[in-house]
Tab-separated table of N, CA and C in Angstrom:
chain	number	residue	atom	x	y	z
J	1	MET	N	51.576	85.102	136.423
J	1	MET	CA	51.586	86.149	135.354
J	1	MET	C	52.232	87.295	135.712
J	2	LYS	N	52.185	87.705	136.831
J	2	LYS	CA	53.058	88.773	137.375
J	2	LYS	C	54.108	88.547	137.541
J	3	ASN	N	54.399	87.279	138.088
J	3	ASN	CA	55.634	86.894	138.479
J	3	ASN	C	56.639	86.524	137.208
J	4	PHE	N	55.870	86.196	136.414
J	4	PHE	CA	56.554	86.147	134.855
J	4	PHE	C	56.979	87.344	134.267
J	5	LYS	N	56.102	88.603	134.436
J	5	LYS	CA	56.473	89.802	134.348
J	5	LYS	C	57.409	90.389	134.941
J	6	LEU	N	57.514	90.107	136.368
J	6	LEU	CA	58.595	90.757	137.112
J	6	LEU	C	59.905	90.156	136.820
J	7	LEU	N	59.889	88.594	136.611
J	7	LEU	CA	61.015	88.155	136.102
J	7	LEU	C	61.885	88.301	134.820
J	8	ALA	N	60.711	88.694	133.900
J	8	ALA	CA	61.106	89.058	132.576
J	8	ALA	C	61.817	90.685	132.859
J	9	PHE	N	61.226	91.443	133.572
J	9	PHE	CA	61.765	92.825	133.414
J	9	PHE	C	63.071	92.823	134.285
J	10	LEU	N	63.358	91.796	135.527
J	10	LEU	CA	64.548	91.782	136.363
J	10	LEU	C	65.633	91.391	135.254
J	11	LEU	N	65.349	90.519	134.404
J	11	LEU	CA	66.140	89.709	133.485
J	11	LEU	C	66.549	90.701	132.438
J	12	ILE	N	65.775	91.507	131.713
J	12	ILE	CA	66.085	92.593	130.997
J	12	ILE	C	66.957	93.783	131.828
J	13	LEU	N	66.622	93.939	132.802
J	13	LEU	CA	67.620	94.937	133.441
J	13	LEU	C	68.899	94.607	133.845
J	14	PHE	N	68.928	93.265	134.227
J	14	PHE	CA	70.078	92.477	134.529
J	14	PHE	C	71.033	92.534	133.010
J	15	VAL	N	70.304	92.089	132.152
J	15	VAL	CA	71.226	92.154	130.940
J	15	VAL	C	71.451	93.484	130.203
J	16	GLY	N	70.655	94.507	130.606
J	16	GLY	CA	70.902	95.768	130.253
J	16	GLY	C	72.027	96.445	130.731
J	17	PHE	N	72.357	96.222	132.260
J	17	PHE	CA	73.496	96.859	132.895
J	17	PHE	C	74.820	96.150	132.537
J	18	ASN	N	74.733	94.561	132.259
J	18	ASN	CA	75.751	94.156	132.076
J	18	ASN	C	76.481	94.345	130.289
J	19	ILE	N	75.550	94.675	129.635
J	19	ILE	CA	75.871	94.995	128.151
J	19	ILE	C	76.944	95.881	128.182
J	20	ASP	N	76.976	97.065	129.074
J	20	ASP	CA	78.319	97.912	128.883
J	20	ASP	C	79.583	97.265	129.485
J	21	SER	N	79.618	96.304	130.384
J	21	SER	CA	80.503	95.585	130.873
J	21	SER	C	81.224	95.063	129.847
J	22	PHE	N	80.531	94.408	128.634
J	22	PHE	CA	81.189	93.727	127.517
J	22	PHE	C	81.680	94.707	126.486
J	23	ALA	N	81.620	95.973	126.741
J	23	ALA	CA	81.911	97.012	125.723
J	23	ALA	C	83.467	96.914	125.265
J	24	GLN	N	83.838	97.319	123.841
J	24	GLN	CA	85.003	97.371	123.312
J	24	GLN	C	86.051	97.860	124.318
J	25	GLU	N	87.349	97.151	124.514
J	25	GLU	CA	88.310	97.945	124.850
J	25	GLU	C	88.835	98.953	124.180
J	26	THR	N	89.474	99.895	124.560
J	26	THR	CA	90.173	101.157	123.858
J	26	THR	C	91.258	100.544	123.757
J	27	LEU	N	91.997	100.577	122.523
J	27	LEU	CA	93.288	100.081	122.146
J	27	LEU	C	94.173	101.263	121.968
J	28	PRO	N	95.645	101.313	122.364
J	28	PRO	CA	96.595	102.160	122.270
J	28	PRO	C	96.411	102.759	121.111
J	29	SER	N	96.427	104.349	120.980
J	29	SER	CA	96.734	104.711	119.600
J	29	SER	C	97.787	104.492	118.667
J	30	VAL	N	97.841	104.208	117.182
J	30	VAL	CA	98.917	103.868	116.631
J	30	VAL	C	98.992	105.161	115.570
J	31	THR	N	100.515	105.401	115.638
J	31	THR	CA	100.977	106.884	114.397
J	31	THR	C	101.752	106.001	113.630
J	32	VAL	N	101.569	105.957	112.428
J	32	VAL	CA	102.318	105.424	111.553
J	32	VAL	C	102.966	106.900	110.765
J	33	ALA	N	104.225	106.764	110.888
J	33	ALA	CA	105.091	107.823	110.219
J	33	ALA	C	106.091	107.262	109.435
J	34	SER	N	106.196	107.791	107.957
J	34	SER	CA	106.738	107.236	107.132
J	34	SER	C	107.944	108.325	106.395
J	35	VAL	N	109.235	107.570	106.753
J	35	VAL	CA	110.381	108.509	106.323
J	35	VAL	C	110.385	108.514	104.570
J	36	ASN	N	109.619	107.437	104.113
J	36	ASN	CA	109.911	107.263	102.643
J	36	ASN	C	108.566	107.629	102.069
J	37	TYR	N	107.930	108.760	102.515
J	37	TYR	CA	106.734	109.101	101.891
J	37	TYR	C	106.966	109.680	100.253
J	38	LYS	N	108.063	110.266	100.004
J	38	LYS	CA	108.132	110.562	98.678
J	38	LYS	C	108.118	109.294	97.737
J	39	TYR	N	108.813	108.071	98.332
J	39	TYR	CA	108.804	106.953	97.240
J	39	TYR	C	107.091	106.673	97.080
J	40	LEU	N	106.433	106.680	98.177
J	40	LEU	CA	105.127	106.034	97.830
J	40	LEU	C	104.358	106.888	97.067
J	41	ARG	N	104.284	108.311	97.319
J	41	ARG	CA	103.632	109.070	96.609
J	41	ARG	C	104.386	109.229	94.834
J	42	SER	N	105.367	108.767	94.709
J	42	SER	CA	105.926	108.836	93.050
J	42	SER	C	105.563	107.401	92.479
J	43	VAL	N	105.435	106.362	93.385
J	43	VAL	CA	105.202	104.890	92.845
J	43	VAL	C	103.562	104.402	93.119
J	44	TYR	N	103.003	104.988	94.048
J	44	TYR	CA	101.450	104.689	94.392
J	44	TYR	C	100.515	105.191	92.860
J	45	ASP	N	99.944	103.714	92.900
J	45	ASP	CA	98.871	103.780	91.755
J	45	ASP	C	97.771	103.023	92.368
J	46	ASN	N	96.538	103.853	92.121
J	46	ASN	CA	95.157	103.336	92.833
J	46	ASN	C	94.849	102.210	91.920
J	47	SER	N	94.805	102.100	90.752
J	47	SER	CA	94.507	101.030	90.087
J	47	SER	C	95.535	99.610	89.997
J	48	ALA	N	96.715	99.822	90.688
J	48	ALA	CA	97.556	98.520	90.787
J	48	ALA	C	97.186	97.509	91.703
J	49	ALA	N	97.771	96.368	91.371
J	49	ALA	CA	97.250	95.188	92.032
J	49	ALA	C	97.558	95.202	93.480
J	50	GLN	N	96.948	94.401	94.247
J	50	GLN	CA	97.184	94.139	95.842
J	50	GLN	C	98.268	93.863	96.372
J	51	PRO	N	99.046	92.924	95.448
J	51	PRO	CA	100.221	92.446	95.736
J	51	PRO	C	101.346	93.614	95.651
J	52	VAL	N	101.229	94.383	94.353
J	52	VAL	CA	101.973	95.585	94.280
J	52	VAL	C	101.892	96.468	95.359
J	53	LYS	N	100.775	97.002	96.074
J	53	LYS	CA	100.459	97.594	96.814
J	53	LYS	C	101.069	97.375	98.158
J	54	LEU	N	100.798	96.321	98.422
J	54	LEU	CA	101.419	95.478	99.893
J	54	LEU	C	102.838	95.575	99.817
J	55	LEU	N	103.473	95.082	98.525
J	55	LEU	CA	105.089	95.112	98.962
J	55	LEU	C	105.539	96.536	98.730
J	56	GLU	N	104.952	97.419	98.076
J	56	GLU	CA	105.506	98.965	98.247
J	56	GLU	C	105.195	99.414	99.593
J	57	HIS	N	104.081	99.343	100.278
J	57	HIS	CA	103.923	99.773	101.404
J	57	HIS	C	105.357	98.849	102.471
J	58	ARG	N	105.168	98.063	102.213
J	58	ARG	CA	106.390	97.198	103.180
J	58	ARG	C	107.825	97.761	102.760
J	59	ALA	N	107.839	98.171	101.750
J	59	ALA	CA	109.297	98.877	101.318
J	59	ALA	C	109.323	100.195	101.903
J	60	ALA	N	108.210	100.785	102.141
J	60	ALA	CA	108.237	102.102	102.679
J	60	ALA	C	108.359	102.303	104.056
J	61	SER	N	107.579	101.523	104.758
J	61	SER	CA	107.592	101.401	106.011
J	61	SER	C	108.639	100.768	106.607
J	62	TYR	N	109.347	100.229	106.374
J	62	TYR	CA	110.672	99.360	106.759
J	62	TYR	C	111.582	100.309	107.703
J	63	ASP	N	111.731	99.835	108.712
J	63	ASP	CA	112.799	100.658	109.451
J	63	ASP	C	114.003	100.261	109.739
J	64	VAL	N	114.939	100.489	109.095
J	64	VAL	CA	116.497	99.951	108.984
J	64	VAL	C	116.996	99.706	110.359
J	65	LYS	N	116.867	100.633	111.225
J	65	LYS	CA	117.117	101.038	112.577
J	65	LYS	C	116.622	100.036	113.520
J	66	GLU	N	115.562	99.455	113.075
J	66	GLU	CA	115.039	98.404	114.072
J	66	GLU	C	115.367	96.980	113.705
J	67	SER	N	116.141	97.139	112.601
J	67	SER	CA	116.985	95.604	112.054
J	67	SER	C	117.783	95.065	112.909
J	68	GLU	N	117.895	93.642	112.880
J	68	GLU	CA	118.977	92.958	113.749
J	68	GLU	C	120.396	93.345	113.254
J	69	TYR	N	120.291	93.582	111.977
J	69	TYR	CA	121.602	93.719	111.139
J	69	TYR	C	122.052	95.214	111.237
J	70	TYR	N	121.488	96.022	111.728
J	70	TYR	CA	121.590	97.552	111.852
J	70	TYR	C	123.109	97.875	112.390
J	71	ASP	N	123.815	98.506	112.093
J	71	ASP	CA	125.138	98.888	112.628
J	71	ASP	C	125.358	100.394	112.166
J	72	ASP	N	126.049	101.143	112.846
J	72	ASP	CA	126.191	102.682	112.194
J	72	ASP	C	127.349	102.695	111.538
J	73	GLU	N	128.297	101.854	111.393
J	73	GLU	CA	129.356	101.912	110.333
J	73	GLU	C	128.981	101.370	108.895
J	74	TYR	N	127.858	100.954	108.682
J	74	TYR	CA	127.451	100.804	107.458
J	74	TYR	C	126.838	102.135	106.876
J	75	GLU	N	127.084	102.427	105.310
J	75	GLU	CA	126.474	103.122	104.811
J	75	GLU	C	125.123	103.311	104.025
J	76	GLY	N	124.963	101.700	103.923
J	76	GLY	CA	123.667	101.419	103.039
J	76	GLY	C	123.256	100.157	103.618
J	77	TYR	N	122.060	99.741	103.048
J	77	TYR	CA	121.221	98.400	103.254
J	77	TYR	C	120.482	97.958	101.913
J	78	SER	N	120.778	96.772	101.614
J	78	SER	CA	119.947	96.148	100.397
J	78	SER	C	119.061	95.246	101.394
J	79	ILE	N	117.607	95.496	101.141
J	79	ILE	CA	116.646	94.586	101.671
J	79	ILE	C	115.516	93.985	100.658
J	80	SER	N	115.439	92.817	100.780
J	80	SER	CA	114.185	92.255	99.797
J	80	SER	C	113.091	91.762	100.462
J	81	PHE	N	111.715	91.891	99.760
J	81	PHE	CA	110.892	91.819	100.180
J	81	PHE	C	110.208	90.666	99.197
J	82	TYR	N	109.505	89.638	99.469
J	82	TYR	CA	108.812	88.753	98.764
J	82	TYR	C	107.285	88.420	98.967
J	83	LEU	N	106.797	87.867	97.805
J	83	LEU	CA	105.582	87.482	97.771
J	83	LEU	C	105.697	86.464	96.850
J	84	PRO	N	104.684	85.524	96.903
J	84	PRO	CA	104.566	84.443	95.703
J	84	PRO	C	104.754	84.999	94.177
J	85	ASN	N	103.932	86.196	93.701
J	85	ASN	CA	104.046	86.742	92.701
J	85	ASN	C	104.920	87.972	92.486
J	86	GLY	N	105.434	88.476	93.356
J	86	GLY	CA	106.270	89.813	93.310
J	86	GLY	C	107.674	89.734	94.296
J	87	ARG	N	108.409	90.575	94.027
J	87	ARG	CA	109.263	90.876	94.862
J	87	ARG	C	109.896	92.323	94.862
J	88	VAL	N	110.433	92.876	95.907
J	88	VAL	CA	111.133	94.310	95.648
J	88	VAL	C	112.529	94.217	96.412
J	89	LEU	N	113.598	94.875	95.653
J	89	LEU	CA	114.908	95.021	96.197
J	89	LEU	C	114.836	96.209	96.721
J	90	ALA	N	115.005	96.682	97.833
J	90	ALA	CA	114.951	98.014	97.795
J	90	ALA	C	116.517	98.673	98.669
J	91	ALA	N	117.091	99.586	98.475
J	91	ALA	CA	118.293	99.926	98.890
J	91	ALA	C	118.106	101.149	99.688
J	92	TYR	N	118.415	101.402	101.147
J	92	TYR	CA	118.372	102.458	102.095
J	92	TYR	C	119.631	102.651	102.522
J	93	ASP	N	119.724	104.154	103.040
J	93	ASP	CA	120.748	104.664	103.484
J	93	ASP	C	120.831	104.339	104.913
J	94	LYS	N	122.081	104.424	105.581
J	94	LYS	CA	121.914	104.506	106.989
J	94	LYS	C	121.003	105.085	108.136
J	95	ASP	N	120.139	106.038	107.611
J	95	ASP	CA	119.271	106.954	108.146
J	95	ASP	C	117.867	106.326	107.949
J	96	GLY	N	117.761	105.221	107.015
J	96	GLY	CA	116.396	104.569	106.694
J	96	GLY	C	115.760	104.897	105.617
J	97	LYS	N	116.484	105.992	104.802
J	97	LYS	CA	115.832	106.695	103.748
J	97	LYS	C	115.893	106.015	102.452
J	98	LEU	N	114.787	105.665	101.852
J	98	LEU	CA	114.560	104.600	100.616
J	98	LEU	C	115.364	105.203	99.293
J	99	LEU	N	116.383	104.883	98.912
J	99	LEU	CA	117.402	105.335	97.833
J	99	LEU	C	116.724	105.186	96.643
J	100	ARG	N	116.476	103.581	96.324
J	100	ARG	CA	116.219	103.182	95.216
J	100	ARG	C	115.604	101.522	95.179
J	101	THR	N	114.780	101.435	94.303
J	101	THR	CA	114.151	99.973	94.304
J	101	THR	C	114.028	99.224	93.035
J	102	ALA	N	114.219	98.115	93.153
J	102	ALA	CA	113.763	97.291	91.722
J	102	ALA	C	112.907	96.332	92.216
J	103	GLU	N	111.525	96.430	91.345
J	103	GLU	CA	110.452	95.696	91.568
J	103	GLU	C	110.088	94.807	90.378
J	104	ARG	N	109.545	93.599	90.783
J	104	ARG	CA	109.047	92.767	89.805
J	104	ARG	C	107.894	92.238	89.955
J	105	TYR	N	106.827	92.227	89.368
J	105	TYR	CA	105.457	91.115	89.875
J	105	TYR	C	105.149	90.510	88.485
J	106	LYS	N	104.696	89.189	88.786
J	106	LYS	CA	104.125	88.480	87.693
J	106	LYS	C	103.015	88.112	87.791
J	107	ASN	N	102.442	88.306	86.732
J	107	ASN	CA	100.621	87.653	86.628
J	107	ASN	C	99.992	88.450	87.631
J	108	VAL	N	99.969	89.792	87.755
J	108	VAL	CA	99.292	90.420	88.770
J	108	VAL	C	98.096	91.339	87.566
J	109	SER	N	96.875	91.823	88.018
J	109	SER	CA	95.882	92.250	87.203
J	109	SER	C	96.602	93.607	86.860
J	110	ILE	N	96.371	93.867	85.662
J	110	ILE	CA	96.807	95.031	85.091
J	110	ILE	C	95.887	96.224	85.106
J	111	PRO	N	96.355	97.451	84.991
J	111	PRO	CA	95.227	98.249	85.224
J	111	PRO	C	94.355	99.078	84.171
J	112	PRO	N	93.395	99.433	84.170
J	112	PRO	CA	92.170	99.540	83.438
J	112	PRO	C	92.782	100.303	81.886
J	113	ALA	N	93.392	101.192	81.953
J	113	ALA	CA	94.095	101.967	80.936
J	113	ALA	C	94.717	101.053	80.095
J	114	VAL	N	95.778	100.001	80.639
J	114	VAL	CA	96.539	99.323	79.749
J	114	VAL	C	95.396	98.227	79.145
J	115	ARG	N	94.357	97.725	80.126
J	115	ARG	CA	93.476	96.503	79.369
J	115	ARG	C	92.786	97.061	78.327
J	116	SER	N	92.295	98.697	78.080
J	116	SER	CA	91.605	99.250	77.421
J	116	SER	C	92.497	99.369	76.153
J	117	ALA	N	93.807	99.702	76.117
J	117	ALA	CA	94.400	100.101	75.018
J	117	ALA	C	94.902	98.394	74.319
J	118	LEU	N	95.020	97.433	75.124
J	118	LEU	CA	95.379	96.266	74.351
J	118	LEU	C	94.124	95.755	74.063
J	119	SER	N	92.763	96.087	74.317
J	119	SER	CA	91.607	95.818	73.612
J	119	SER	C	91.341	96.350	72.294
J	120	ASN	N	91.967	97.468	72.390
J	120	ASN	CA	91.801	98.359	71.217
J	120	ASN	C	92.952	98.272	70.259
J	121	LYS	N	94.067	97.735	70.214
J	121	LYS	CA	95.006	97.837	69.340
J	121	LYS	C	95.144	96.190	69.131
J	122	TYR	N	94.800	95.201	69.651
J	122	TYR	CA	94.930	93.847	69.764
J	122	TYR	C	93.515	93.014	70.022
J	123	PRO	N	92.503	93.342	69.309
J	123	PRO	CA	91.200	93.031	69.638
J	123	PRO	C	90.762	91.574	69.749
J	124	ASN	N	91.463	90.672	68.955
J	124	ASN	CA	91.227	89.306	69.066
J	124	ASN	C	92.300	88.279	69.786
J	125	TRP	N	93.172	89.164	70.416
J	125	TRP	CA	94.510	88.732	71.180
J	125	TRP	C	94.106	88.429	72.588
J	126	ALA	N	94.653	87.218	73.362
J	126	ALA	CA	94.187	87.134	74.670
J	126	ALA	C	95.702	87.354	75.557
J	127	LEU	N	95.422	87.982	76.626
J	127	LEU	CA	96.526	88.121	77.635
J	127	LEU	C	96.922	86.759	78.158
J	128	THR	N	98.166	86.132	78.143
J	128	THR	CA	98.568	85.123	78.859
J	128	THR	C	99.250	85.301	79.778
J	129	LYS	N	100.428	86.056	79.760
J	129	LYS	CA	101.188	86.422	80.874
J	129	LYS	C	101.563	87.925	80.987
J	130	ASP	N	102.021	88.308	82.187
J	130	ASP	CA	102.177	89.930	82.080
J	130	ASP	C	103.117	89.962	83.238
J	131	ILE	N	104.248	90.900	83.161
J	131	ILE	CA	105.223	91.138	83.898
J	131	ILE	C	105.271	92.729	84.331
J	132	TYR	N	105.063	93.078	85.675
J	132	TYR	CA	105.042	94.362	85.954
J	132	TYR	C	106.626	94.835	86.645
J	133	LEU	N	107.211	96.051	85.886
J	133	LEU	CA	108.260	96.210	86.563
J	133	LEU	C	108.297	97.767	87.097
J	134	VAL	N	108.951	97.994	88.117
J	134	VAL	CA	108.781	99.354	88.695
J	134	VAL	C	110.367	99.507	89.044
J	135	ASN	N	110.906	100.656	88.746
J	135	ASN	CA	112.340	101.165	88.932
J	135	ASN	C	112.213	102.418	89.621
J	136	TYR	N	112.571	102.635	90.731
J	136	TYR	CA	112.385	104.064	91.633
J	136	TYR	C	113.890	104.500	91.590
J	137	TYR	N	114.372	105.628	91.389
J	137	TYR	CA	115.504	106.227	91.723
J	137	TYR	C	115.412	107.554	92.535
J	138	GLY	N	115.614	107.341	93.806
J	138	GLY	CA	115.407	109.006	94.589
J	138	GLY	C	114.361	109.731	93.992
J	139	ASP	N	114.923	110.651	93.753
J	139	ASP	CA	113.952	111.989	93.106
J	139	ASP	C	113.457	112.027	91.718
J	140	ASN	N	113.983	110.920	91.056
J	140	ASN	CA	113.526	111.025	89.730
J	140	ASN	C	112.071	110.268	89.646
J	141	SER	N	111.422	110.588	88.418
J	141	SER	CA	110.042	109.729	88.449
J	141	SER	C	110.205	108.289	88.083
J	142	PRO	N	109.432	107.324	88.947
J	142	PRO	CA	109.646	105.729	88.452
J	142	PRO	C	109.391	105.608	87.160
J	143	ARG	N	110.100	104.622	86.879
J	143	ARG	CA	109.818	104.090	85.626
J	143	ARG	C	109.270	102.691	85.755
J	144	LYS	N	107.664	102.649	84.991
J	144	LYS	CA	107.004	101.528	85.247
J	144	LYS	C	106.711	100.847	83.985
J	145	LEU	N	106.550	99.655	83.725
J	145	LEU	CA	106.608	98.903	82.440
J	145	LEU	C	105.852	97.529	82.638
J	146	TYR	N	105.038	97.446	81.961
J	146	TYR	CA	104.217	96.251	81.657
J	146	TYR	C	104.788	95.410	80.580
J	147	LYS	N	105.338	94.043	80.564
J	147	LYS	CA	105.561	93.231	79.431
J	147	LYS	C	104.789	92.294	79.419
J	148	LEU	N	104.046	91.942	78.352
J	148	LEU	CA	102.618	91.436	78.134
J	148	LEU	C	103.110	90.355	77.219
J	149	VAL	N	102.484	89.052	77.005
J	149	VAL	CA	102.656	88.033	76.206
J	149	VAL	C	101.086	87.925	75.640
J	150	LEU	N	100.655	87.893	74.484
J	150	LEU	CA	99.511	87.934	74.115
J	150	LEU	C	99.516	86.712	72.881
J	151	GLU	N	98.193	85.749	72.996
J	151	GLU	CA	97.972	84.839	72.095
J	151	GLU	C	97.200	85.216	71.217
J	152	ASN	N	96.712	84.509	69.924
J	152	ASN	CA	95.827	84.477	69.045
J	152	ASN	C	95.793	83.051	68.311
J	153	GLY	N	95.201	82.084	68.756
J	153	GLY	CA	95.594	80.765	68.453
J	153	GLY	C	96.868	80.237	68.522
J	154	ASN	N	97.692	80.125	67.522
J	154	ASN	CA	98.978	79.562	67.985
J	154	ASN	C	100.065	80.327	67.661
J	155	ARG	N	99.631	81.786	67.650
J	155	ARG	CA	100.673	82.972	67.227
J	155	ARG	C	100.674	83.586	68.591
J	156	ARG	N	101.754	84.042	68.839
J	156	ARG	CA	102.342	84.748	70.156
J	156	ARG	C	103.048	85.968	69.647
J	157	ILE	N	102.609	87.137	70.390
J	157	ILE	CA	103.718	88.358	70.365
J	157	ILE	C	103.834	88.736	71.707
J	158	ARG	N	104.998	89.615	71.768
J	158	ARG	CA	105.135	90.097	73.156
J	158	ARG	C	105.302	91.760	72.770
J	159	VAL	N	104.516	92.684	73.965
J	159	VAL	CA	104.232	93.676	73.926
J	159	VAL	C	104.802	94.421	75.033
J	160	LYS	N	105.117	95.790	75.188
J	160	LYS	CA	105.643	96.372	76.208
J	160	LYS	C	104.814	97.806	76.429
J	161	SER	N	104.092	98.179	77.672
J	161	SER	CA	103.501	99.192	77.583
J	161	SER	C	103.761	100.049	78.833
J	162	ASN	N	103.419	101.166	79.108
J	162	ASN	CA	103.543	102.209	80.437
J	162	ASN	C	102.248	101.797	81.383
J	163	GLU	N	102.111	102.396	82.403
J	163	GLU	CA	100.983	102.310	83.119
J	163	GLU	C	99.889	103.010	82.526
J	164	MET	N	99.900	104.023	81.571
J	164	MET	CA	98.922	104.810	80.948
J	164	MET	C	98.141	104.269	79.931
J	165	GLY	N	98.986	102.820	79.101
J	165	GLY	CA	98.496	102.251	78.402
J	165	GLY	C	99.020	102.603	76.763
J	166	GLU	N	100.091	103.209	76.979
J	166	GLU	CA	100.941	103.616	75.881
J	166	GLU	C	101.939	102.621	75.635
J	167	PHE	N	101.929	101.993	74.259
J	167	PHE	CA	102.670	100.918	73.833
J	167	PHE	C	104.155	101.275	73.499
J	168	ILE	N	105.165	100.585	73.807
J	168	ILE	CA	106.589	101.328	73.521
J	168	ILE	C	107.150	100.300	72.704
J	169	GLU	N	107.810	101.114	71.531
J	169	GLU	CA	108.183	100.195	70.731
J	169	GLU	C	109.697	99.581	70.915
J	170	LYS	N	109.954	98.613	70.300
J	170	LYS	CA	111.524	98.091	70.620
J	170	LYS	C	112.454	98.778	70.209
């Protein structure tokens, strides 16, 4: 019994000292600096769908100078970012500043404000398709638009809304 207690004590002591040797490695610190913070600040929407946020972050963090096509002689660059249900066409100057974007996303989740406005104005209609468009032009506020297709039985209508749920008449 004494040998068992001694063996258990030594085993616990041995394992205790070796736990520190399996500690996590410290990784180098990563600093993210975005030249295009104004773009992110103006288009960012906390209630936007995940693909929208992902592509907008990719466009904002893209470094033109690190591209294999970079050349000092060119004044601007057009770069496309794709996902299965979204795409962004972004224009950069030679310093990497994001000048404008044209964004299009298909069948992404719509924000609660738009969903609430739809249910209030069209109570018996079902949302079947949606397209989310964002146009960013430098220092101007971005244009955000939802094109929605609603169905009720065999009837179908198309409506447009901004991100706050306000309907846009044709």
